[in-house]
XYZ file of C-alpha atoms in Angstrom:
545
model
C -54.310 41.524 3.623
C -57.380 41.432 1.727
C -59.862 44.377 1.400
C -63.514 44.388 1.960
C -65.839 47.582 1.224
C -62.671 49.581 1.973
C -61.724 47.773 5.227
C -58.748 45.774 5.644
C -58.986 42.788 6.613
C -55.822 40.970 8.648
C -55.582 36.912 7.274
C -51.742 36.036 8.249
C -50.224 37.206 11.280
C -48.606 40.027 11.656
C -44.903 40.309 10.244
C -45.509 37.182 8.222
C -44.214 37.469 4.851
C -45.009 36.026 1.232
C -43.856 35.721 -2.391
C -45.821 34.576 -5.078
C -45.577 33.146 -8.766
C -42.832 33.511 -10.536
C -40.799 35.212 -7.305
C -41.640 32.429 -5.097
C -40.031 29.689 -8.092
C -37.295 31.940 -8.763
C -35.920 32.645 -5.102
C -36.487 28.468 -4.499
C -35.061 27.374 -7.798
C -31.789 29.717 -6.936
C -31.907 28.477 -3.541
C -31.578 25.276 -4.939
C -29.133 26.193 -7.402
C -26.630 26.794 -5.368
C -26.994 23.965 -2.762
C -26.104 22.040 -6.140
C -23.552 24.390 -7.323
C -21.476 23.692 -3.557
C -21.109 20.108 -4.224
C -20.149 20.271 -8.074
C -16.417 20.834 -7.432
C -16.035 17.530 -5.582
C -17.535 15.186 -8.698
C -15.390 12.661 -9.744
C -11.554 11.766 -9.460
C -10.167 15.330 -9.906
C -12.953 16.811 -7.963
C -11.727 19.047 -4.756
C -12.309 18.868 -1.355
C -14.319 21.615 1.097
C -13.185 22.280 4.389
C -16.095 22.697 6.877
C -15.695 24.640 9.922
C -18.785 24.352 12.462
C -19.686 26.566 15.627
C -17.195 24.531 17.938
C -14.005 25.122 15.667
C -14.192 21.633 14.749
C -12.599 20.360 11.489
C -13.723 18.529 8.508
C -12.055 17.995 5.374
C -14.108 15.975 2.689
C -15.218 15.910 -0.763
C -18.664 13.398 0.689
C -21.396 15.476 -1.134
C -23.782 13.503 1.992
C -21.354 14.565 4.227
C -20.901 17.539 3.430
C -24.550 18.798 3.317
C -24.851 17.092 6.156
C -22.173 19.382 8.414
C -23.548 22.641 6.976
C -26.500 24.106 8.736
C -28.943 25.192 6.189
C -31.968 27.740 6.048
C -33.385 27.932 3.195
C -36.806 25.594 3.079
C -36.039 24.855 -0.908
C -31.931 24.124 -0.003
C -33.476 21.960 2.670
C -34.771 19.566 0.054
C -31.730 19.364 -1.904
C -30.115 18.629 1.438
C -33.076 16.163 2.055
C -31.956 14.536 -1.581
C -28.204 13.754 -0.473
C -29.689 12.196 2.449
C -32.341 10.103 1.053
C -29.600 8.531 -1.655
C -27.275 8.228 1.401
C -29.317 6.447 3.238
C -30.979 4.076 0.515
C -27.811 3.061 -1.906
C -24.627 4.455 0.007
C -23.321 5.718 -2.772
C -23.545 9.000 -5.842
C -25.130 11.661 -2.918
C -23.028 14.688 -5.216
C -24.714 13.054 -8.637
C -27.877 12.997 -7.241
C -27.483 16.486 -5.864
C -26.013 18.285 -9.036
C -28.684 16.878 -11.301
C -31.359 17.616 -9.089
C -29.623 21.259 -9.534
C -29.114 21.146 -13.615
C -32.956 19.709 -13.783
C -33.965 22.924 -12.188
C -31.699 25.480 -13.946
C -33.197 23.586 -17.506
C -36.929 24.148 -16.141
C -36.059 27.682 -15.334
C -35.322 28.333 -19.113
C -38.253 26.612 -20.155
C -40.827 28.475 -17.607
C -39.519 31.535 -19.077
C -40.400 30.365 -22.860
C -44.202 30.065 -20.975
C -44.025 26.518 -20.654
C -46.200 25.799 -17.531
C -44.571 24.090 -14.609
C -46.628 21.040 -14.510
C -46.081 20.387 -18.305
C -42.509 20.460 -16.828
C -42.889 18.442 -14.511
C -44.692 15.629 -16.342
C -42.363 15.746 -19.216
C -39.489 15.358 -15.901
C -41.264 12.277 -14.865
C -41.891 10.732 -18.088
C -38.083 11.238 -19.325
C -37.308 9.618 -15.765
C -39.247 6.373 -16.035
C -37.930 6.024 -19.635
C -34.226 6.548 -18.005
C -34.426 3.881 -15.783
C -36.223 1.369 -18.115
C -33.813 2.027 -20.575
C -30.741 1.393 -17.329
C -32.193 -2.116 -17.108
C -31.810 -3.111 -20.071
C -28.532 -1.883 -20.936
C -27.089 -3.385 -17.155
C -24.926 -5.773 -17.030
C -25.299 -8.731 -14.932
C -22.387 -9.736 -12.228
C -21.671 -12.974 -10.422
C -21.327 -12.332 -6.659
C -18.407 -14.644 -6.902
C -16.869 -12.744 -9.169
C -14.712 -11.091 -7.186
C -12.458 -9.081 -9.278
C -15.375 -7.296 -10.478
C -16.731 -6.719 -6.896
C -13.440 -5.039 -6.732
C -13.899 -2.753 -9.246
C -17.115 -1.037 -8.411
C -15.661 -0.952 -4.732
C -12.701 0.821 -6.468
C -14.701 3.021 -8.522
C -16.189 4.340 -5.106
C -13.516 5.617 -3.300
C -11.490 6.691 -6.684
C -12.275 10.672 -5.665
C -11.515 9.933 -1.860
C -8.469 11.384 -0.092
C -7.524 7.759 0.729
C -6.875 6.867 -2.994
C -3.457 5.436 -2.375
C -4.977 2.615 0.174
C -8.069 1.390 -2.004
C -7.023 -1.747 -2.814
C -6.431 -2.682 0.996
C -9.786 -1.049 1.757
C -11.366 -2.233 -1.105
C -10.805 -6.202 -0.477
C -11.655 -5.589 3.276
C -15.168 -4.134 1.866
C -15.624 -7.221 0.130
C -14.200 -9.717 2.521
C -16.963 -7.919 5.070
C -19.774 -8.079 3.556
C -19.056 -11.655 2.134
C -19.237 -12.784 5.894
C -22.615 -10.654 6.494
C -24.370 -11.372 3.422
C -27.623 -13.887 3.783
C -29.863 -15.572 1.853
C -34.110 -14.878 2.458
C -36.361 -16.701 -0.056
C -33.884 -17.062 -3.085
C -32.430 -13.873 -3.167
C -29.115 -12.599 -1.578
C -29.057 -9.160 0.979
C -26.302 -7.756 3.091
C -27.376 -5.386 5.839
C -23.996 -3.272 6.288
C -25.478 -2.376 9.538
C -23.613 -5.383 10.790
C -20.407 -4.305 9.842
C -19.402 -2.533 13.013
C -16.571 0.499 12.179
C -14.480 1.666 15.088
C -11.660 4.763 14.565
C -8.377 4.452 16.082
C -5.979 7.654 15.562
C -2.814 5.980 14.758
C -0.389 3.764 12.115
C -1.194 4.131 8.855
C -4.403 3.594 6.983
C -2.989 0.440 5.190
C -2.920 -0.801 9.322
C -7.058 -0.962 9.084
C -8.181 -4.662 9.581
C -11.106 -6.488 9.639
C -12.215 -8.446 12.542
C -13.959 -11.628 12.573
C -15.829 -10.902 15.462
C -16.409 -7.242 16.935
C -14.347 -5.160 18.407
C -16.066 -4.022 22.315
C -14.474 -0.267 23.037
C -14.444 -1.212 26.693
C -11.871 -2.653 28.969
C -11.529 -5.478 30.997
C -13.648 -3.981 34.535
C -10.539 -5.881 37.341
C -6.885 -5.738 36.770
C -6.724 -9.879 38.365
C -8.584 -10.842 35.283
C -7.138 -12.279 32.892
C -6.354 -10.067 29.532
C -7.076 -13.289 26.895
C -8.683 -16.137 26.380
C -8.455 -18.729 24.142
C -11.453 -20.114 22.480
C -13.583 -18.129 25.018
C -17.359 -19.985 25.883
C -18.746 -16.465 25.949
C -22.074 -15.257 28.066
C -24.369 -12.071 26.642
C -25.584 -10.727 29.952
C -28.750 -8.178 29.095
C -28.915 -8.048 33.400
C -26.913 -6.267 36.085
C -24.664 -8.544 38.083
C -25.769 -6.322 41.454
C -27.955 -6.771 43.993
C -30.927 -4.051 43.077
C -31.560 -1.880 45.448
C -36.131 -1.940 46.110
C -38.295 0.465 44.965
C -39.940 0.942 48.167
C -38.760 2.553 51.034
C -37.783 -0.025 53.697
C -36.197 0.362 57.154
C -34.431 -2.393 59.312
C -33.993 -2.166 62.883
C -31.078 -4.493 64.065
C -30.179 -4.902 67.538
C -27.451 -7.257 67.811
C -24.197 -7.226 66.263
C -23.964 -10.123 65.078
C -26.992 -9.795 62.887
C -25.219 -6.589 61.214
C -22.712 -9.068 60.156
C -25.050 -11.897 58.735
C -26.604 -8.747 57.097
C -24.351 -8.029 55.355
C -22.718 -11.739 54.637
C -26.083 -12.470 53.259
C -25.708 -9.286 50.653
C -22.085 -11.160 49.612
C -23.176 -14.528 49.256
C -26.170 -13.593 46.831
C -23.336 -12.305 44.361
C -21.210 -15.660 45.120
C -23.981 -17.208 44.059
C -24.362 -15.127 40.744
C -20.652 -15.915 39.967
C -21.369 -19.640 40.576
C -24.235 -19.969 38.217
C -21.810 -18.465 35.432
C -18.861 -20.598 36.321
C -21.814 -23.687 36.696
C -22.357 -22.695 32.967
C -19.069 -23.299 31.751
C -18.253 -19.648 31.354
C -15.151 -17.933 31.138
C -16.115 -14.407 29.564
C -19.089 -12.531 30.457
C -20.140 -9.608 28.213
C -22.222 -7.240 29.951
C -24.971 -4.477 29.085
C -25.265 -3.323 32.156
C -23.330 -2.743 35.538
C -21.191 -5.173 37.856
C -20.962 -4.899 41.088
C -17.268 -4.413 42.429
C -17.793 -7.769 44.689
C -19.206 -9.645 41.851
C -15.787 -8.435 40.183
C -13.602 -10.001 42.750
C -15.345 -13.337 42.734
C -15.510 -13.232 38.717
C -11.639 -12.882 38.937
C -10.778 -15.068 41.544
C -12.473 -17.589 39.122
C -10.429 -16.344 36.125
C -13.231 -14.948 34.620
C -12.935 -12.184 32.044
C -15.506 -9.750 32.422
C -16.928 -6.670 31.008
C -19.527 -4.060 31.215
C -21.692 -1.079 29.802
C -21.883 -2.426 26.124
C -23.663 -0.479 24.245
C -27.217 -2.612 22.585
C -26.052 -2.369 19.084
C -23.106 -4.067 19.911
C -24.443 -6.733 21.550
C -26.660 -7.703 18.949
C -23.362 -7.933 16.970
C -21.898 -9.986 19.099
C -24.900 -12.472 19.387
C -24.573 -12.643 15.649
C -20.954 -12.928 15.485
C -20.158 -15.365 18.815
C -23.392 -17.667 17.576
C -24.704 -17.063 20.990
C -28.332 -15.327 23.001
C -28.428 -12.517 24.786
C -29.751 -13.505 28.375
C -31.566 -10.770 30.826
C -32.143 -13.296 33.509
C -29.008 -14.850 34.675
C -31.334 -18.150 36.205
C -31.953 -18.710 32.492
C -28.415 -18.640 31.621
C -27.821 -22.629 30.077
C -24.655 -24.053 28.290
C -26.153 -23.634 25.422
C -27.046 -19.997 25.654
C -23.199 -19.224 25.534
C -21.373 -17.786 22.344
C -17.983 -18.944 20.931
C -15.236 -17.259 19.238
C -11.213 -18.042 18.749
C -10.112 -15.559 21.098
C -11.031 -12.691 23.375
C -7.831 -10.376 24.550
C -8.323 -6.689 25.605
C -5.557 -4.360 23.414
C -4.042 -1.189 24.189
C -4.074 1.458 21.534
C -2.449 4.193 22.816
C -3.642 5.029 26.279
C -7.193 3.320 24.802
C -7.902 -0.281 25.743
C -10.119 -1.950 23.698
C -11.614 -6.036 24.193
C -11.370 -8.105 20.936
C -14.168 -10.817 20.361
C -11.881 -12.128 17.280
C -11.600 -15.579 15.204
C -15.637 -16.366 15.197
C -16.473 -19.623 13.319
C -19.434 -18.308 11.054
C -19.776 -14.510 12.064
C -22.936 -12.408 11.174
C -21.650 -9.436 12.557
C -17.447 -8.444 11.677
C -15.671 -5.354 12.975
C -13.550 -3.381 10.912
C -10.567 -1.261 12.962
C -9.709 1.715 10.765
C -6.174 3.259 11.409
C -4.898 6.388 10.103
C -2.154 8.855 11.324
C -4.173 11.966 11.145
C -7.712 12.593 12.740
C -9.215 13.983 9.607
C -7.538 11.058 7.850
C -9.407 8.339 9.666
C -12.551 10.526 9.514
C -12.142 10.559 5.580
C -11.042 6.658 5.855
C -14.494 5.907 7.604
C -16.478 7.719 4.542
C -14.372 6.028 2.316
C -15.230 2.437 3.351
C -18.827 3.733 3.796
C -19.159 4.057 0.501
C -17.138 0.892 -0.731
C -19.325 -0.937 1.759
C -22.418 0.221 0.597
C -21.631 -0.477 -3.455
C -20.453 -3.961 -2.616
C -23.468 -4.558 -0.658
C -26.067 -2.724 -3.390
C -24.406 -5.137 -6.000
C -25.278 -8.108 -3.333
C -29.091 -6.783 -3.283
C -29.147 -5.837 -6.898
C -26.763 -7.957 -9.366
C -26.164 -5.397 -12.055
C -23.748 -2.956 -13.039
C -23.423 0.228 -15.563
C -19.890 1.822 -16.715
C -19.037 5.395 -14.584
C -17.331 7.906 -15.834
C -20.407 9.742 -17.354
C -20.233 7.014 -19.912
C -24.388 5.987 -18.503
C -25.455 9.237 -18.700
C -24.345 10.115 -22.260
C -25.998 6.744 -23.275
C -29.203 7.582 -21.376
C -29.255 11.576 -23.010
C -28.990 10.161 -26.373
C -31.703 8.162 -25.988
C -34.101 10.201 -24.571
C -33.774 12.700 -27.068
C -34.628 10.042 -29.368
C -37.435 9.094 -27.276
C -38.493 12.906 -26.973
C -38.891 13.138 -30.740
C -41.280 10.160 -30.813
C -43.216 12.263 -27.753
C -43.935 15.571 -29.422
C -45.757 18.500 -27.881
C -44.420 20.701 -25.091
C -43.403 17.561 -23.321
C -40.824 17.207 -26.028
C -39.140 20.408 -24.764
C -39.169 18.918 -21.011
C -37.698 15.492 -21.919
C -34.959 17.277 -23.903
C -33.946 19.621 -21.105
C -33.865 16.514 -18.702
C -31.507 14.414 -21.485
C -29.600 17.791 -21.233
C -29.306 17.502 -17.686
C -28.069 14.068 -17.545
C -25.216 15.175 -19.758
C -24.088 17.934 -17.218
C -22.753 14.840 -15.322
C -19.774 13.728 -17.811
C -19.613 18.055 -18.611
C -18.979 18.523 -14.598
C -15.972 15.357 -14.767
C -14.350 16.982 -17.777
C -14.824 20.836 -15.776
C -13.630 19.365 -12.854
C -10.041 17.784 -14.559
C -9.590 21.060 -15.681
C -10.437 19.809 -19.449
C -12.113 21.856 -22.162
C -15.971 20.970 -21.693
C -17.382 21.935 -25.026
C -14.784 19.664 -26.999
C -15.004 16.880 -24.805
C -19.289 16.476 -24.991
C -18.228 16.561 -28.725
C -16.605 13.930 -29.050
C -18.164 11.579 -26.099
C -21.523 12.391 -28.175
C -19.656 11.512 -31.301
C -18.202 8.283 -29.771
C -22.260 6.800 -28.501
C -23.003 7.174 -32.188
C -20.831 4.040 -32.856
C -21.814 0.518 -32.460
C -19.816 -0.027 -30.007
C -20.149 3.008 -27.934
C -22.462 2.247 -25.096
C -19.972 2.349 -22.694
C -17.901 4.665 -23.817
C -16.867 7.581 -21.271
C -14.200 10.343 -19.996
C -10.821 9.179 -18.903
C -10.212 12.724 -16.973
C -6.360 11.676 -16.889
C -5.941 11.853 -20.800
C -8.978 13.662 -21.643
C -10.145 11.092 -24.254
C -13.253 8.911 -24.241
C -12.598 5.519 -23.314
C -14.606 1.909 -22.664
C -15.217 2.363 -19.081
C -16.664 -1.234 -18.939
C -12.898 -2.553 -19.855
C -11.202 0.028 -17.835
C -13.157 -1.232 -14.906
C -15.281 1.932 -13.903
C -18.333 0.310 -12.628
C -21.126 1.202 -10.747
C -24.235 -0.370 -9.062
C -27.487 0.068 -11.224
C -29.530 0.831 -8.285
C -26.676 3.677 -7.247
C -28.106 5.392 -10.836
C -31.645 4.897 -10.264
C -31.791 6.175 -7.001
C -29.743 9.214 -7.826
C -32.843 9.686 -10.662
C -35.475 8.854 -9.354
C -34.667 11.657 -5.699
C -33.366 14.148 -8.280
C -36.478 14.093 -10.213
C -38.941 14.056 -6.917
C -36.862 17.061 -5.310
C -37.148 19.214 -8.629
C -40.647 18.647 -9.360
C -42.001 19.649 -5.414
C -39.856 22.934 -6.140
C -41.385 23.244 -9.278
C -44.448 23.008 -8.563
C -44.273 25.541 -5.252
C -46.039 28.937 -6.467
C -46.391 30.697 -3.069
C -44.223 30.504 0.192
C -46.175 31.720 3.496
C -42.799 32.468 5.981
C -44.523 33.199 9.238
C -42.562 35.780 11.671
C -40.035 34.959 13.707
C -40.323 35.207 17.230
C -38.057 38.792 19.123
C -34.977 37.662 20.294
C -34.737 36.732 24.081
C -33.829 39.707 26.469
C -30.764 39.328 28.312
C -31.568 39.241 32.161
C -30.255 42.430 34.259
C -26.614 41.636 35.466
C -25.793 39.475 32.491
C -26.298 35.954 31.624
C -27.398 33.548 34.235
C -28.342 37.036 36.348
C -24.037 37.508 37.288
C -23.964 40.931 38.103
C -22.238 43.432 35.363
C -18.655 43.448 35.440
C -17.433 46.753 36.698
């Protein structure tokens, strides 16, 4: 409301509110805050897992900072962002959503100090982005190259990604499966490597043990054979991708038929059956003997499909289709005239599986696949749940170090290195900016603080001495074993992560604290009255007497 000669004059709606300066930072930065502070429990091996609870009664039990934030509805625009964070470093790297998250969280709680020593928030925020483009020049060069044939090591950093999971006891099994996966997926453009995990298809069966997941050479179709006569395997199947309905479509226009003699009902309808015949015979003509369908088939086209000994079946779902033209070698075909020998796929094996009362069809034993399926089995439903995240993540770090070839140590041991430096790197800087680049090499060392909290270790004493330890010559790498509660080389004790896991937790902590930073005023317009309730109760039932 602004006043002019003693009127009032009305700018926002009415029952819009507004906070400005320092109110507007402080209610965002806490907002923030504690987005951040919900995660920090779960960091690293002895972190602890939340239990989410949503409007349904549904159950999940994880200690995913992504998937966490993801399951809990938030309000708040600023926790919005930090929720926004976890997803962005989800969805580019796989891989360090809680890192990402809690510095994003210690960056702000820093800058909240300093805007209360009047340092001005875009001083803060340049001195933020400075510090972070020295941090990941100085990542670089300290990385350490890998050979993608190196598996052992591949091992490791898929290791190091599930250590804090609920599955710990099955990494290894999941672990080589990760790497086995995307191995098969992985192609060369130009003359670098990429893996698109996207063609690793993941599909949750309740049952068995976890050490029971497999990996497919093929993919896995969650459908069952559509006629019992069919037959329930095939060996080396000559497989056809049908994008078209084996049916006869019914017109779009209206038509009407006026048929006086009998006789001419029954070549009617004859005609009707020997347009599917024909369908069947220009499959069988093809040298088919499994048809994979997007769409429907028609129950007559069934019978003739298994009176050839044809295995069919329908409704696949797109995405797995594409798999399976990657996997089988073969092209999907959405006009079945077009369909050619050479159009078909080829695998080892096709059979249809019963898990429990589930049937499933298995496109197994391909010769080069593109696309592989990966059956996880655990006892519990929360268990496979957890076992999907798990791989997710082990996935995603195997297929980061395919994109990206170099690795850094975990354990807080990059982060210690990184802080040390920039605060020799702040000196050199001077000015106000100084103060900013300090409080972000502060930040960075909440990380290895948060693994020692988190074990249940003394923080103070530990920073002491993994401080002390980076002063050495050989202390790049050195970090906190939160078993013994000593600093040790996490390069040798094969803690390894993905460089580009780091930089992307950076570079979307550093972007989500500098936009609430910089946010002096928040305009919340008012929210619309509740909806009446109709008379006589919902859906207008009349009041229960």
């Amino acid at each position: 409301m602004a006043y002019l000669a003693g009127q009032p004059v009305l700018i926002l709606k009415e029952g819009t509110s507004r906070s400005r300066g320092r109110d507007a930072q402080r209610s965002n930065m806490a907002a923030a805050k504690i987005i951040a502070e919900l995660v920090k429990s779960t960091l690293g091996p002895r972190g602890m897992d939340k239990m989410l609870v949503d409007t349904l009664g549904d159950v999940t039990v994880t200690n995913d900072g992504a998937a966490i934030l993801d399951e809990i509805e938030v309000q708040n625009p600023a926790a919005k962002m930090m929720v926004e964070v976890a997803k962005a470093q989800d969805k580019e790297v796989g891989d360090g959503t809680t890192t990402a998250v809690v510095l994003a969280g210690e960056l702000l709680r820093r800058a909240e100090e300093l805007l209360q020593d009047q340092i001005h928030a875009t001083t803060i925020v340049a001195g933020y982005k400075s510090a972070a483009d020295k941090a990941l020049e100085i990542l670089n060069q300290v990385a350490v190259p890998v050979d993608l044939n190196d598996k052992e090591t591949l091992n490791k950093a898929a290791l190091t990604s599930m250590r804090s999971k609920i599955i710990e006891g099955a990494r290894e099994h999941l672990a080589k499966i990760s790497i086995d996966a995307v191995d098969l997926v992985k192609e060369k453009r130009g003359d670098v490597f990429t893996a698109d995990v996207d063609n690793i298809q993941l599909v949750k069966k309740q049952g068995k043990s976890v050490l029971d997941t497999q990996l497919v050479k093929g993919v896995i179709v969650d459908k069952e054979v559509v006629h019992p006569r069919m037959p329930k395997m095939v060996k080396s199947p000559n497989i056809a991708l049908l994008d078209a309905a084996l049916e006869i479509e019914k017109t779009e226009m209206s038509a009407e038929i006026r048929i006086t003699d009998p006789t001419k009902m029954k070549m009617f309808l004859d005609q009707e059956t020997q347009m599917m015949k024909k369908m069947v015979d220009k499959i069988k003509t093809s040298g088919t003997n499994v048809v994979l369908c997007q769409k429907g088939i028609d129950d007559m086209v069934q019978h003739f499909l298994a009176k050839e000994g044809i295995m069919a079946v329908r409704r696949i779902k797109q995405s797995d289709m594409e798999k399976l033209a990657r996997a089988t070698g073969g092209r999907v075909v959405t006009d079945l005239d077009d369909l050619k020998a050479e159009d078909l796929g080829h695998a080892g094996l096709a059979e249809e599986r019963k898990f429990g009362e589930d049937k499933m069809v298995f496109i197994e034993g391909c010769k080069d696949p593109k696309a592989v399926g990966i059956l996880i089995r655990a006892g519990l439903e929360r268990l496979v749940d957890e076992a999907e995240r798990g791989l997710k993540d082990s996935l995603h770090v195997v297929a980061d170090l395919v994109k990206k070839n170099r690795l850094v140590a975990g354990g807080g041991a990059i982060e210690a290195e990184l802080a040390k430096r920039l605060k020799e790197y702040a000196a050199k800087v001077g000015g106000r900016e100084q103060l900013a680049i300090e409080a972000f090499a502060e930040s960075l060392e909440f990380i290895p603080k948060t693994l020692a909290e988190n074990a249940g270790l003394d923080p103070i004493d530990i920073m002491v001495t993994l401080r002390s330890s980076h002063e050495k010559p050989d202390g790049l790498w050195m970090g906190i074993d939160v078993f013994t509660g000593k600093p040790v080389n996490m390069m040798k004790s094969g803690v390894i992560e993905p460089t580009v896991v780091k930089e992307q937790a950076i570079k979307s902590a550093v972007e989500a604290a500098s936009m609430i930073l910089r946010i002096d005023d928040v305009i919340a317009a008012a929210k619309p009255p509740p909806t009446p309730m109709p008379k006589g109760g919902p859906e207008g039932m009349p009041p229960e007497m």
